[in-house]
Amino acid sequence: MNIGLITTLDTNIGDDFIRLGIQRVLRQAFPGAEPRWIMVNKHRPETVWPAWHPARRLPAWAPAWRRAARAWGGSRFHGCDLVVQCGAPVIWRHCARCEWNVPLWQEVVGALHRRIPVLNLAIGTAYPLSAVPDRIDDERDRAYLRAILGYCRLTTARDALARRLAAELGTEIPLIPCSAGLAFEVPETEAGGNLVLVNYMPKGGHYDFNRDIDEAAWDGVLAEVLSRLAPAFHVVFLCHDRREEALAGARFPQYERRRPDTPAAYAALARQAALGL
């Protein structure tokens, strides 16, 4: 059984957890099928085409050439029995401008969805809490989201806002937990230890949505919390990438830093922890 996965690769280990959880669910849904995973990195949407295919190399500003090139042969998803987008933020302001909309959803999935089932599992939203919308105002975003909701036999939401906005667009979708929580088997032995794992990002997250969060104040709060924990626990900074690792070393050099390079290594470290911040 060939299953195409729209995912991210070598981007963020959290995306790997989401994909692993979805793969576990699909293996259970199709017992004995022995899936062959056809993974496409949505941040490089041209990789949906085989390496030899001219559609890989034709620019977005040449739509007529791209349409002609698609007649040369099928995408890597054409031989799949199922295509699944692995959970991610799907709805945000100007989401229609994402680099995978036209080359992946419109040119490939849109052409295949009537003969190959497409699922969009664990979709989320990305808005500042100060500007949570009641509806999608941008007409391009509305058209894009209605299109991909229409292509999919099943869409599930991992947050309530995604469900509400999809309903406002005319599609009811179920709200279920994010698949990242299904990435690993529950260990037989109880987890826990004296580690406190800390993920540190400036201003508290990947994005601050131009809210001008006081970075120095945030660092001060974290320093105060860790100074209270350090006498009783072993504090370890758990870093997503080299940038976070370098930043933690510069701002909090007194604490140990770890950057697991695989989901399994991340899970093994997490099982030793009493607490995560």
GROMACS .gro file of C-alpha atoms in nm:
model
  277
    1MET     CA    1   0.000   0.000   0.000
    2ASN     CA    2   0.146   0.336  -0.106
    3ILE     CA    3   0.058   0.630   0.120
    4GLY     CA    4   0.162   0.981   0.023
    5LEU     CA    5   0.243   1.214   0.311
    6ILE     CA    6   0.244   1.593   0.284
    7THR     CA    7   0.472   1.688   0.571
    8THR     CA    8   0.784   1.881   0.663
    9LEU     CA    9   1.130   1.724   0.663
   10ASP     CA   10   1.440   1.844   0.850
   11THR     CA   11   1.249   2.147   0.977
   12ASN     CA   12   1.123   2.098   1.333
   13ILE     CA   13   1.131   1.780   1.541
   14GLY     CA   14   0.773   1.853   1.651
   15ASP     CA   15   0.663   1.796   1.292
   16ASP     CA   16   0.829   1.455   1.310
   17PHE     CA   17   0.620   1.367   1.616
   18ILE     CA   18   0.301   1.463   1.432
   19ARG     CA   19   0.396   1.249   1.132
   20LEU     CA   20   0.493   0.951   1.352
   21GLY     CA   21   0.156   0.967   1.529
   22ILE     CA   22  -0.031   0.971   1.200
   23GLN     CA   23   0.176   0.681   1.070
   24ARG     CA   24   0.087   0.478   1.380
   25VAL     CA   25  -0.283   0.547   1.326
   26LEU     CA   26  -0.264   0.451   0.958
   27ARG     CA   27  -0.082   0.125   1.035
   28GLN     CA   28  -0.363   0.034   1.276
   29ALA     CA   29  -0.629   0.143   1.026
   30PHE     CA   30  -0.482  -0.087   0.757
   31PRO     CA   31  -0.346  -0.390   0.945
   32GLY     CA   32  -0.115  -0.608   0.738
   33ALA     CA   33  -0.089  -0.351   0.460
   34GLU     CA   34   0.282  -0.274   0.519
   35PRO     CA   35   0.260   0.089   0.402
   36ARG     CA   36   0.522   0.237   0.173
   37TRP     CA   37   0.551   0.604   0.264
   38ILE     CA   38   0.589   0.858  -0.017
   39MET     CA   39   0.697   1.172   0.172
   40VAL     CA   40   0.686   1.519   0.019
   41ASN     CA   41   0.827   1.821   0.200
   42LYS     CA   42   0.564   2.092   0.158
   43HIS     CA   43   0.835   2.359   0.188
   44ARG     CA   44   0.985   2.211  -0.130
   45PRO     CA   45   0.663   2.135  -0.318
   46GLU     CA   46   0.847   2.063  -0.644
   47THR     CA   47   0.966   1.735  -0.486
   48VAL     CA   48   0.617   1.592  -0.543
   49TRP     CA   49   0.745   1.527  -0.896
   50PRO     CA   50   1.004   1.260  -0.982
   51ALA     CA   51   1.364   1.382  -1.009
   52TRP     CA   52   1.358   1.359  -1.390
   53HIS     CA   53   1.029   1.547  -1.436
   54PRO     CA   54   1.044   1.894  -1.597
   55ALA     CA   55   0.772   2.023  -1.359
   56ARG     CA   56   1.040   2.021  -1.088
   57ARG     CA   57   1.229   2.295  -1.263
   58LEU     CA   58   0.966   2.517  -1.420
   59PRO     CA   59   0.906   2.841  -1.228
   60ALA     CA   60   0.571   2.946  -1.084
   61TRP     CA   61   0.552   3.239  -1.327
   62ALA     CA   62   0.521   2.998  -1.623
   63PRO     CA   63   0.180   2.835  -1.560
   64ALA     CA   64   0.122   2.736  -1.924
   65TRP     CA   65   0.457   2.558  -1.939
   66ARG     CA   66   0.383   2.387  -1.608
   67ARG     CA   67   0.046   2.263  -1.737
   68ALA     CA   68   0.214   2.124  -2.048
   69ALA     CA   69   0.490   1.960  -1.845
   70ARG     CA   70   0.238   1.776  -1.625
   71ALA     CA   71   0.132   1.576  -1.932
   72TRP     CA   72   0.480   1.415  -1.944
   73GLY     CA   73   0.407   1.183  -1.653
   74GLY     CA   74   0.252   1.151  -1.312
   75SER     CA   75   0.364   1.295  -0.982
   76ARG     CA   76   0.500   1.078  -0.701
   77PHE     CA   77   0.144   1.077  -0.558
   78HIS     CA   78  -0.012   0.936  -0.875
   79GLY     CA   79   0.066   0.578  -0.772
   80CYS     CA   80  -0.061   0.618  -0.416
   81ASP     CA   81  -0.365   0.452  -0.262
   82LEU     CA   82  -0.407   0.738  -0.013
   83VAL     CA   83  -0.267   1.090   0.037
   84VAL     CA   84  -0.251   1.246   0.384
   85GLN     CA   85  -0.145   1.590   0.497
   86CYS     CA   86   0.019   1.550   0.837
   87GLY     CA   87  -0.111   1.799   1.091
   88ALA     CA   88   0.020   2.152   1.089
   89PRO     CA   89  -0.105   2.509   1.100
   90VAL     CA   90  -0.329   2.534   0.793
   91ILE     CA   91  -0.535   2.843   0.873
   92TRP     CA   92  -0.370   3.180   0.930
   93ARG     CA   93  -0.384   3.528   0.784
   94HIS     CA   94  -0.279   3.513   0.417
   95CYS     CA   95  -0.245   3.133   0.426
   96ALA     CA   96  -0.329   3.120   0.054
   97ARG     CA   97   0.013   3.270  -0.015
   98CYS     CA   98   0.199   2.965   0.120
   99GLU     CA   99   0.449   2.817  -0.123
  100TRP     CA  100   0.270   2.481  -0.143
  101ASN     CA  101  -0.081   2.605  -0.231
  102VAL     CA  102  -0.061   2.611  -0.611
  103PRO     CA  103   0.216   2.359  -0.695
  104LEU     CA  104   0.105   2.095  -0.445
  105TRP     CA  105  -0.263   2.137  -0.359
  106GLN     CA  106  -0.400   2.286  -0.680
  107GLU     CA  107  -0.177   2.127  -0.945
  108VAL     CA  108  -0.143   1.780  -0.792
  109VAL     CA  109  -0.392   1.702  -0.514
  110GLY     CA  110  -0.672   1.890  -0.687
  111ALA     CA  111  -0.620   1.677  -0.997
  112LEU     CA  112  -0.608   1.348  -0.802
  113HIS     CA  113  -0.866   1.379  -0.527
  114ARG     CA  114  -1.156   1.226  -0.722
  115ARG     CA  115  -0.975   0.893  -0.766
  116ILE     CA  116  -0.737   0.886  -0.466
  117PRO     CA  117  -0.873   0.955  -0.116
  118VAL     CA  118  -0.711   1.258   0.049
  119LEU     CA  119  -0.709   1.317   0.426
  120ASN     CA  120  -0.604   1.631   0.612
  121LEU     CA  121  -0.540   1.527   0.971
  122ALA     CA  122  -0.489   1.746   1.279
  123ILE     CA  123  -0.504   2.087   1.115
  124GLY     CA  124  -0.443   2.390   1.332
  125THR     CA  125  -0.450   2.769   1.330
  126ALA     CA  126  -0.186   3.037   1.388
  127TYR     CA  127  -0.318   3.370   1.514
  128PRO     CA  128  -0.215   3.604   1.796
  129LEU     CA  129  -0.446   3.575   2.095
  130SER     CA  130  -0.512   3.947   2.060
  131ALA     CA  131  -0.656   3.900   1.710
  132VAL     CA  132  -0.849   3.573   1.702
  133PRO     CA  133  -1.094   3.599   1.409
  134ASP     CA  134  -1.458   3.497   1.391
  135ARG     CA  135  -1.432   3.440   1.016
  136ILE     CA  136  -1.178   3.439   0.734
  137ASP     CA  137  -1.195   3.786   0.579
  138ASP     CA  138  -0.941   3.753   0.298
  139GLU     CA  139  -1.118   3.622  -0.014
  140ARG     CA  140  -0.806   3.446  -0.143
  141ASP     CA  141  -0.774   3.262   0.188
  142ARG     CA  142  -1.143   3.166   0.177
  143ALA     CA  143  -1.106   3.024  -0.174
  144TYR     CA  144  -0.790   2.831  -0.083
  145LEU     CA  145  -0.936   2.681   0.234
  146ARG     CA  146  -1.265   2.588   0.069
  147ALA     CA  147  -1.069   2.417  -0.208
  148ILE     CA  148  -0.856   2.201   0.021
  149LEU     CA  149  -1.151   2.121   0.248
  150GLY     CA  150  -1.336   2.009  -0.065
  151TYR     CA  151  -1.049   1.792  -0.186
  152CYS     CA  152  -1.035   1.592   0.139
  153ARG     CA  153  -1.260   1.298   0.228
  154LEU     CA  154  -1.179   1.366   0.594
  155THR     CA  155  -1.034   1.667   0.776
  156THR     CA  156  -0.978   1.675   1.153
  157ALA     CA  157  -0.888   1.974   1.371
  158ARG     CA  158  -0.643   1.983   1.659
  159ASP     CA  159  -0.775   2.313   1.797
  160ALA     CA  160  -1.123   2.452   1.843
  161LEU     CA  161  -1.056   2.764   1.638
  162ALA     CA  162  -0.972   2.559   1.329
  163ARG     CA  163  -1.300   2.374   1.372
  164ARG     CA  164  -1.501   2.697   1.409
  165LEU     CA  165  -1.341   2.864   1.108
  166ALA     CA  166  -1.394   2.555   0.893
  167ALA     CA  167  -1.761   2.552   0.998
  168GLU     CA  168  -1.792   2.920   0.900
  169LEU     CA  169  -1.661   2.818   0.557
  170GLY     CA  170  -1.933   2.552   0.534
  171THR     CA  171  -1.748   2.235   0.640
  172GLU     CA  172  -1.803   2.057   0.971
  173ILE     CA  173  -1.489   1.877   1.093
  174PRO     CA  174  -1.427   1.683   1.415
  175LEU     CA  175  -1.202   1.813   1.691
  176ILE     CA  176  -0.960   1.548   1.818
  177PRO     CA  177  -0.622   1.557   1.996
  178CYS     CA  178  -0.307   1.636   1.798
  179SER     CA  179  -0.144   1.322   1.661
  180ALA     CA  180   0.192   1.421   1.816
  181GLY     CA  181   0.063   1.261   2.137
  182LEU     CA  182   0.052   0.925   1.956
  183ALA     CA  183   0.411   0.934   1.831
  184PHE     CA  184   0.544   0.679   2.081
  185GLU     CA  185   0.427   0.371   2.263
  186VAL     CA  186   0.352   0.429   2.630
  187PRO     CA  187   0.652   0.283   2.819
  188GLU     CA  188   0.591  -0.010   3.050
  189THR     CA  189   0.786   0.155   3.330
  190GLU     CA  190   0.673   0.483   3.482
  191ALA     CA  191   0.861   0.788   3.356
  192GLY     CA  192   1.014   1.051   3.576
  193GLY     CA  193   1.338   1.160   3.734
  194ASN     CA  194   1.508   1.471   3.862
  195LEU     CA  195   1.539   1.649   3.527
  196VAL     CA  196   1.358   1.970   3.444
  197LEU     CA  197   1.358   2.016   3.065
  198VAL     CA  198   1.335   2.375   2.942
  199ASN     CA  199   1.266   2.488   2.587
  200TYR     CA  200   1.380   2.847   2.547
  201MET     CA  201   1.291   3.083   2.264
  202PRO     CA  202   1.325   3.462   2.262
  203LYS     CA  203   0.993   3.623   2.353
  204GLY     CA  204   0.853   3.281   2.439
  205GLY     CA  205   0.779   3.136   2.096
  206HIS     CA  206   0.866   3.100   1.729
  207TYR     CA  207   0.667   3.414   1.646
  208ASP     CA  208   0.552   3.713   1.844
  209PHE     CA  209   0.312   3.847   1.576
  210ASN     CA  210   0.471   4.193   1.611
  211ARG     CA  211   0.330   4.233   1.961
  212ASP     CA  212   0.667   4.372   2.081
  213ILE     CA  213   0.706   4.134   2.375
  214ASP     CA  214   0.974   4.251   2.618
  215GLU     CA  215   1.253   3.999   2.556
  216ALA     CA  216   1.461   4.111   2.855
  217ALA     CA  217   1.161   4.078   3.088
  218TRP     CA  218   1.092   3.728   2.956
  219ASP     CA  219   1.455   3.629   3.018
  220GLY     CA  220   1.430   3.769   3.369
  221VAL     CA  221   1.118   3.567   3.449
  222LEU     CA  222   1.278   3.247   3.319
  223ALA     CA  223   1.600   3.313   3.515
  224GLU     CA  224   1.400   3.360   3.834
  225VAL     CA  225   1.200   3.040   3.783
  226LEU     CA  226   1.511   2.835   3.709
  227SER     CA  227   1.698   2.973   4.010
  228ARG     CA  228   1.419   2.835   4.227
  229LEU     CA  229   1.420   2.496   4.056
  230ALA     CA  230   1.796   2.444   4.028
  231PRO     CA  231   1.862   2.353   4.395
  232ALA     CA  232   1.623   2.056   4.376
  233PHE     CA  233   1.642   1.954   4.008
  234HIS     CA  234   1.891   1.912   3.728
  235VAL     CA  235   1.796   2.178   3.470
  236VAL     CA  236   1.855   2.089   3.105
  237PHE     CA  237   1.773   2.313   2.808
  238LEU     CA  238   1.603   2.101   2.543
  239CYS     CA  239   1.671   2.266   2.207
  240HIS     CA  240   1.492   2.229   1.872
  241ASP     CA  241   1.788   2.332   1.660
  242ARG     CA  242   2.142   2.473   1.662
  243ARG     CA  243   2.016   2.829   1.688
  244GLU     CA  244   1.824   2.757   2.008
  245GLU     CA  245   2.122   2.565   2.143
  246ALA     CA  246   2.357   2.857   2.080
  247LEU     CA  247   2.110   3.106   2.226
  248ALA     CA  248   2.061   2.903   2.546
  249GLY     CA  249   2.438   2.879   2.582
  250ALA     CA  250   2.475   3.254   2.546
  251ARG     CA  251   2.187   3.354   2.777
  252PHE     CA  252   2.199   3.071   3.034
  253PRO     CA  253   2.551   2.921   3.019
  254GLN     CA  254   2.528   2.771   3.368
  255TYR     CA  255   2.278   2.506   3.257
  256GLU     CA  256   2.329   2.194   3.045
  257ARG     CA  257   2.200   2.194   2.687
  258ARG     CA  258   2.080   1.900   2.477
  259ARG     CA  259   1.967   1.889   2.115
  260PRO     CA  260   1.829   1.541   2.035
  261ASP     CA  261   1.872   1.469   1.665
  262THR     CA  262   1.600   1.202   1.635
  263PRO     CA  263   1.251   1.163   1.778
  264ALA     CA  264   1.362   0.846   1.959
  265ALA     CA  265   1.646   1.033   2.132
  266TYR     CA  266   1.405   1.312   2.226
  267ALA     CA  267   1.158   1.063   2.375
  268ALA     CA  268   1.431   0.884   2.571
  269LEU     CA  269   1.538   1.214   2.727
  270ALA     CA  270   1.180   1.322   2.799
  271ARG     CA  271   1.112   0.999   2.989
  272GLN     CA  272   1.380   1.094   3.241
  273ALA     CA  273   1.212   1.425   3.324
  274ALA     CA  274   0.997   1.522   3.618
  275LEU     CA  275   0.882   1.842   3.453
  276GLY     CA  276   0.893   2.025   3.120
  277LEU     CA  277   0.875   2.402   3.073
   0.00000   0.00000   0.00000
